[in-house]
Tab-separated table of C-alpha atoms in Angstrom:
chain	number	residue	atom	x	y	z
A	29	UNK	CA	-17.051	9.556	-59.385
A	30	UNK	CA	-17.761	5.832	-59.393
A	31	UNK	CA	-20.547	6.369	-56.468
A	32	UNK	CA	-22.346	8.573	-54.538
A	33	UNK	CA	-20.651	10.932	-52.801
A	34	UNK	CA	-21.827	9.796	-48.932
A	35	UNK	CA	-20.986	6.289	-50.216
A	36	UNK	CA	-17.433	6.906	-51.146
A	37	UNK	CA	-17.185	8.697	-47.742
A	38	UNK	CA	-18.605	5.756	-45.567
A	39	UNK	CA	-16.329	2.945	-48.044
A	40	UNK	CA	-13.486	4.867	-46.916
A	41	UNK	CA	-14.394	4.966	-43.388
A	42	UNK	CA	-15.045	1.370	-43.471
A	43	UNK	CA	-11.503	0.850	-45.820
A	44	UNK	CA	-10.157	2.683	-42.266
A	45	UNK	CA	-11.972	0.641	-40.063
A	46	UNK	CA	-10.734	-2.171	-40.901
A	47	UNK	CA	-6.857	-1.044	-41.929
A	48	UNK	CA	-6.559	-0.294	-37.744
A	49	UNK	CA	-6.028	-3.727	-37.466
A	50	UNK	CA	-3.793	-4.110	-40.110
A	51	UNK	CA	-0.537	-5.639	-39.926
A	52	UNK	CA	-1.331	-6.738	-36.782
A	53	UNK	CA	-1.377	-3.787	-34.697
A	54	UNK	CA	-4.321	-2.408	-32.671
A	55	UNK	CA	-5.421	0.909	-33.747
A	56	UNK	CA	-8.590	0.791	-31.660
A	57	UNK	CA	-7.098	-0.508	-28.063
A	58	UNK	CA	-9.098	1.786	-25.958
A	59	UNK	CA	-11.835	4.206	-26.306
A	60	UNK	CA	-10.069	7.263	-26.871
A	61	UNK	CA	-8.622	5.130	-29.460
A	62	UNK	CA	-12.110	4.572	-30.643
A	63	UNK	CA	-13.004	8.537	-29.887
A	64	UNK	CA	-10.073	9.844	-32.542
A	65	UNK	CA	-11.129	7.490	-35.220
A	66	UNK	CA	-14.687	8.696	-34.856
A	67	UNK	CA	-13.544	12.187	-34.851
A	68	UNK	CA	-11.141	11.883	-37.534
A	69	UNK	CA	-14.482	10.581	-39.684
A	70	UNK	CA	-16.665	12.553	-39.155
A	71	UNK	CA	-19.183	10.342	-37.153
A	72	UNK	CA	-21.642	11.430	-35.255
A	73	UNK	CA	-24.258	10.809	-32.679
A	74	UNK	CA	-25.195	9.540	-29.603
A	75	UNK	CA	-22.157	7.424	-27.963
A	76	UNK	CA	-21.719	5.872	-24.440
A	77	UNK	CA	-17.890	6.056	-24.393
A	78	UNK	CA	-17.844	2.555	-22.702
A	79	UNK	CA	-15.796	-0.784	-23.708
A	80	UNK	CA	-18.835	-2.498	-24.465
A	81	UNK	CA	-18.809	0.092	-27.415
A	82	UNK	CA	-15.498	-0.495	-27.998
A	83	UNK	CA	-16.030	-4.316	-28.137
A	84	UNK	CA	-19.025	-3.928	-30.355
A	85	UNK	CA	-17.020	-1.436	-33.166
A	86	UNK	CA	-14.145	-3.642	-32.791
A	87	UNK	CA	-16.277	-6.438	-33.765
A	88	UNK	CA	-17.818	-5.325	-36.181
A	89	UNK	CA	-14.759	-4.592	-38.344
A	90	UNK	CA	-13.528	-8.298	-38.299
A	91	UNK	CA	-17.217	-8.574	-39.957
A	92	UNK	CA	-16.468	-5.594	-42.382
A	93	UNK	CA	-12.457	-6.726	-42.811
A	94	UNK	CA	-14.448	-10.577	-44.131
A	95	UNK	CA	-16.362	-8.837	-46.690
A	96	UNK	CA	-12.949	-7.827	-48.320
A	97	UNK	CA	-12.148	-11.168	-49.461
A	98	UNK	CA	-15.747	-12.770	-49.408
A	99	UNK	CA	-17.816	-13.766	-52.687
A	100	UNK	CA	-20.618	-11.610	-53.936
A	101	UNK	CA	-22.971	-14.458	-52.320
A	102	UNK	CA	-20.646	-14.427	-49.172
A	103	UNK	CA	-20.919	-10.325	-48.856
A	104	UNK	CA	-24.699	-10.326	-49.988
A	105	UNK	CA	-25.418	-12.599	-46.916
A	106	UNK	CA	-23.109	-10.437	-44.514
A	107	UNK	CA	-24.569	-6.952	-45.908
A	108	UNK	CA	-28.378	-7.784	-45.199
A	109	UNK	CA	-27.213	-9.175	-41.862
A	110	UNK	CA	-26.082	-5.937	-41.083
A	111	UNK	CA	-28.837	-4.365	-41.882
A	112	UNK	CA	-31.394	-7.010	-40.536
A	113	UNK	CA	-29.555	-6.848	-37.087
A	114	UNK	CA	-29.571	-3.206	-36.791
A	115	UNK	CA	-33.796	-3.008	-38.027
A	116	UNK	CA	-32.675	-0.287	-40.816
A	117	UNK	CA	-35.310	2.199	-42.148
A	118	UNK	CA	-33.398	4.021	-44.978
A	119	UNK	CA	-34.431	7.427	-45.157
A	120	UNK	CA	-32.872	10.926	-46.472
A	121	UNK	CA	-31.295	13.042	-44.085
A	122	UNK	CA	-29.654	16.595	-44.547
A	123	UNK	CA	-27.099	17.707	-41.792
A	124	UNK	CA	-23.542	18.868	-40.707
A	125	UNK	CA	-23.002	20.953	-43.918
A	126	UNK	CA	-23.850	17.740	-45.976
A	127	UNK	CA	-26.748	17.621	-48.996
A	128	UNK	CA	-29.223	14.831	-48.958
A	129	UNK	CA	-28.006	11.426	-47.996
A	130	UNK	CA	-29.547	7.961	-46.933
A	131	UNK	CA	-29.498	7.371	-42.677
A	132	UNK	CA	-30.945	4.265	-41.631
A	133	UNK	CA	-30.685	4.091	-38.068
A	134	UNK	CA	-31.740	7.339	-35.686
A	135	UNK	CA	-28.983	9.046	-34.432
A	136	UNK	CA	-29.427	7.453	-31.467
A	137	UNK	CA	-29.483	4.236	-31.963
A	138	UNK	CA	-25.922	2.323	-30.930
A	139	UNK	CA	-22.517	3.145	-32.696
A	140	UNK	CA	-21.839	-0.276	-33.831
A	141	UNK	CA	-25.206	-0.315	-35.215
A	142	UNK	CA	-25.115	3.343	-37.089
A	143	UNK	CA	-21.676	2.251	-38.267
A	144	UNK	CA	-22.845	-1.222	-39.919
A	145	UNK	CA	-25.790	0.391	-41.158
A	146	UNK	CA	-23.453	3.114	-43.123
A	147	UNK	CA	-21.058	0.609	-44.104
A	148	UNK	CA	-23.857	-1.675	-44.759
A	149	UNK	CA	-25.457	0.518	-47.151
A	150	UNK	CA	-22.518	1.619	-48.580
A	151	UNK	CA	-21.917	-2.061	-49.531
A	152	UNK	CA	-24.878	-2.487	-50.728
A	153	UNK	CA	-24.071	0.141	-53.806
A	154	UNK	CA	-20.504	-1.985	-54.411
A	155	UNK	CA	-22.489	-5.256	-54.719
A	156	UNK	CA	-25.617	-3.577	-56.679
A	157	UNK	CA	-22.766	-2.172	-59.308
A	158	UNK	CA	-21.121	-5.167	-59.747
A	159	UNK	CA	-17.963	-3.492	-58.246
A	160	UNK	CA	-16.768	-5.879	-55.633
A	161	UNK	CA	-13.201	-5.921	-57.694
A	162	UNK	CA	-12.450	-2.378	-56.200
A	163	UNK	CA	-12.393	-3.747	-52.625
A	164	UNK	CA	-8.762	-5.430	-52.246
A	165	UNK	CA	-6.003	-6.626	-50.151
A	166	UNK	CA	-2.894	-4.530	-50.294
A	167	UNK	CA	-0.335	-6.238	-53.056
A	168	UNK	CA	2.728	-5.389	-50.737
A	169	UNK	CA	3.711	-8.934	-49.579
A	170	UNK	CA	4.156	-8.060	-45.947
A	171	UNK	CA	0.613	-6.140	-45.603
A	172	UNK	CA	-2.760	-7.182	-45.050
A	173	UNK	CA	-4.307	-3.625	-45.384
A	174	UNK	CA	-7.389	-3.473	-46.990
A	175	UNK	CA	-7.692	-1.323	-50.276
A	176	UNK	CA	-10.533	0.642	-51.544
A	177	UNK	CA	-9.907	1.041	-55.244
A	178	UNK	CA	-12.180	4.327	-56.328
A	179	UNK	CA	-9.584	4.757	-59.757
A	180	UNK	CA	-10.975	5.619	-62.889
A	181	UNK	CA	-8.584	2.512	-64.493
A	182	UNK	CA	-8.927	0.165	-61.633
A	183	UNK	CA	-5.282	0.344	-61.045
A	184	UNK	CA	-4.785	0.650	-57.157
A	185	UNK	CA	-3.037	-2.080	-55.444
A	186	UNK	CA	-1.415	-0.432	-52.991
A	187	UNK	CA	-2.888	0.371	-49.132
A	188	UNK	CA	-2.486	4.327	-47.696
A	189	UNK	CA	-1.235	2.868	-44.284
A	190	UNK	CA	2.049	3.697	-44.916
A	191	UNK	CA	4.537	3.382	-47.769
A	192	UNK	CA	3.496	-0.072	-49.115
A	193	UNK	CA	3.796	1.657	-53.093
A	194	UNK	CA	6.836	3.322	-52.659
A	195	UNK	CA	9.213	0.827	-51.133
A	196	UNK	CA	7.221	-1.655	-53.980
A	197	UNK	CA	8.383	1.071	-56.349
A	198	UNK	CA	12.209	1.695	-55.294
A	199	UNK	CA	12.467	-2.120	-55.085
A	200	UNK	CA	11.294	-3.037	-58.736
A	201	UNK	CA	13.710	0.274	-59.390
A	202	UNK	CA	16.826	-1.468	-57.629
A	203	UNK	CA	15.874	-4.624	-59.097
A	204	UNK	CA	16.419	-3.029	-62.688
A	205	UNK	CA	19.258	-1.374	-62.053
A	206	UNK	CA	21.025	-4.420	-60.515
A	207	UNK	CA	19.571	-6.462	-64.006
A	208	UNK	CA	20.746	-3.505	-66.067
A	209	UNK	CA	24.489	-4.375	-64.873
């Protein structure tokens, strides 16, 4: 385990977040959309079901999706942002069958807000542990996907929106058996 266990859950959230606009296709284009991502997360609290919400989450990941490829300095600035613009209190919380874990925004304060704090926070541990190398760009040259490298060895390069590693694989496969003769 490279970080805390809520951490590696909201990174991932945030690693599929982002990857529903990968390849550009719209994964979030309404708000049931936006309901089955939530639901498929495990996020809760309060929610007005509206496009503004939609708008705002949507948003928000072209913020999250910049901190992929940003500097430390560049995803410093955009992580307290984040946290400024949603007034975070950090505090422990235990609920939902979890243990003890950081909130810092009440449950009902906006989605897009709850989900930048999370995501914020989560951040927060990548930059504090001098890990921003595990957060990377899919290696398949016709992907954009974002990749959340949690590897003992650091050796993930491939995205898990679809089969970016295996066709890599069969085609460095072909391309020795076509070298082999």
């Amino acid at each position: 385990m490279v970080f805390a266990p809520d951490t590696e859950v909201a990174l991932r959230t945030v690693v599929n977040l982002i990857n529903t606009a990968a390849n550009c296709r719209e994964g979030l284009a309404s708000v049931g959309d936006l309901d089955s991502f939530l639901a498929a997360e495990g996020f809760s609290g309060s929610r007005t079901r509206d496009a503004a919400e939609l708008q705002s989450v949507r948003q928000l990941r072209g913020e999250l999706a910049g901190v992929w490829t940003a500097s430390e300095d560049g995803a410093v600035d955009t992580v307290n942002r984040l946290l400024r613009d949603a007034n975070a209190l950090p505090q422990l919380m235990k609920h939902d069958g979890w243990d003890w874990h950081l909130h810092a925004t009440a449950p009902e304060a906006p989605l897009a807000d709850r989900m930048s704090t999370e995501a914020a926070m989560a951040l927060a541990d990548v930059i504090r542990g001098k890990e921003m190398d595990r957060l990377r760009t899919c290696e398949s040259e016709d992907c954009d996907a974002a990749v959340l490298d949690l590897s003992r060895n650091r050796s993930k390069r491939y995205c898990d929106t679809g089969n970016c590693a295996n066709r890599a694989h069969v085609a460095a496969y072909r391309a020795r058996q076509a070298a082999a003769g």
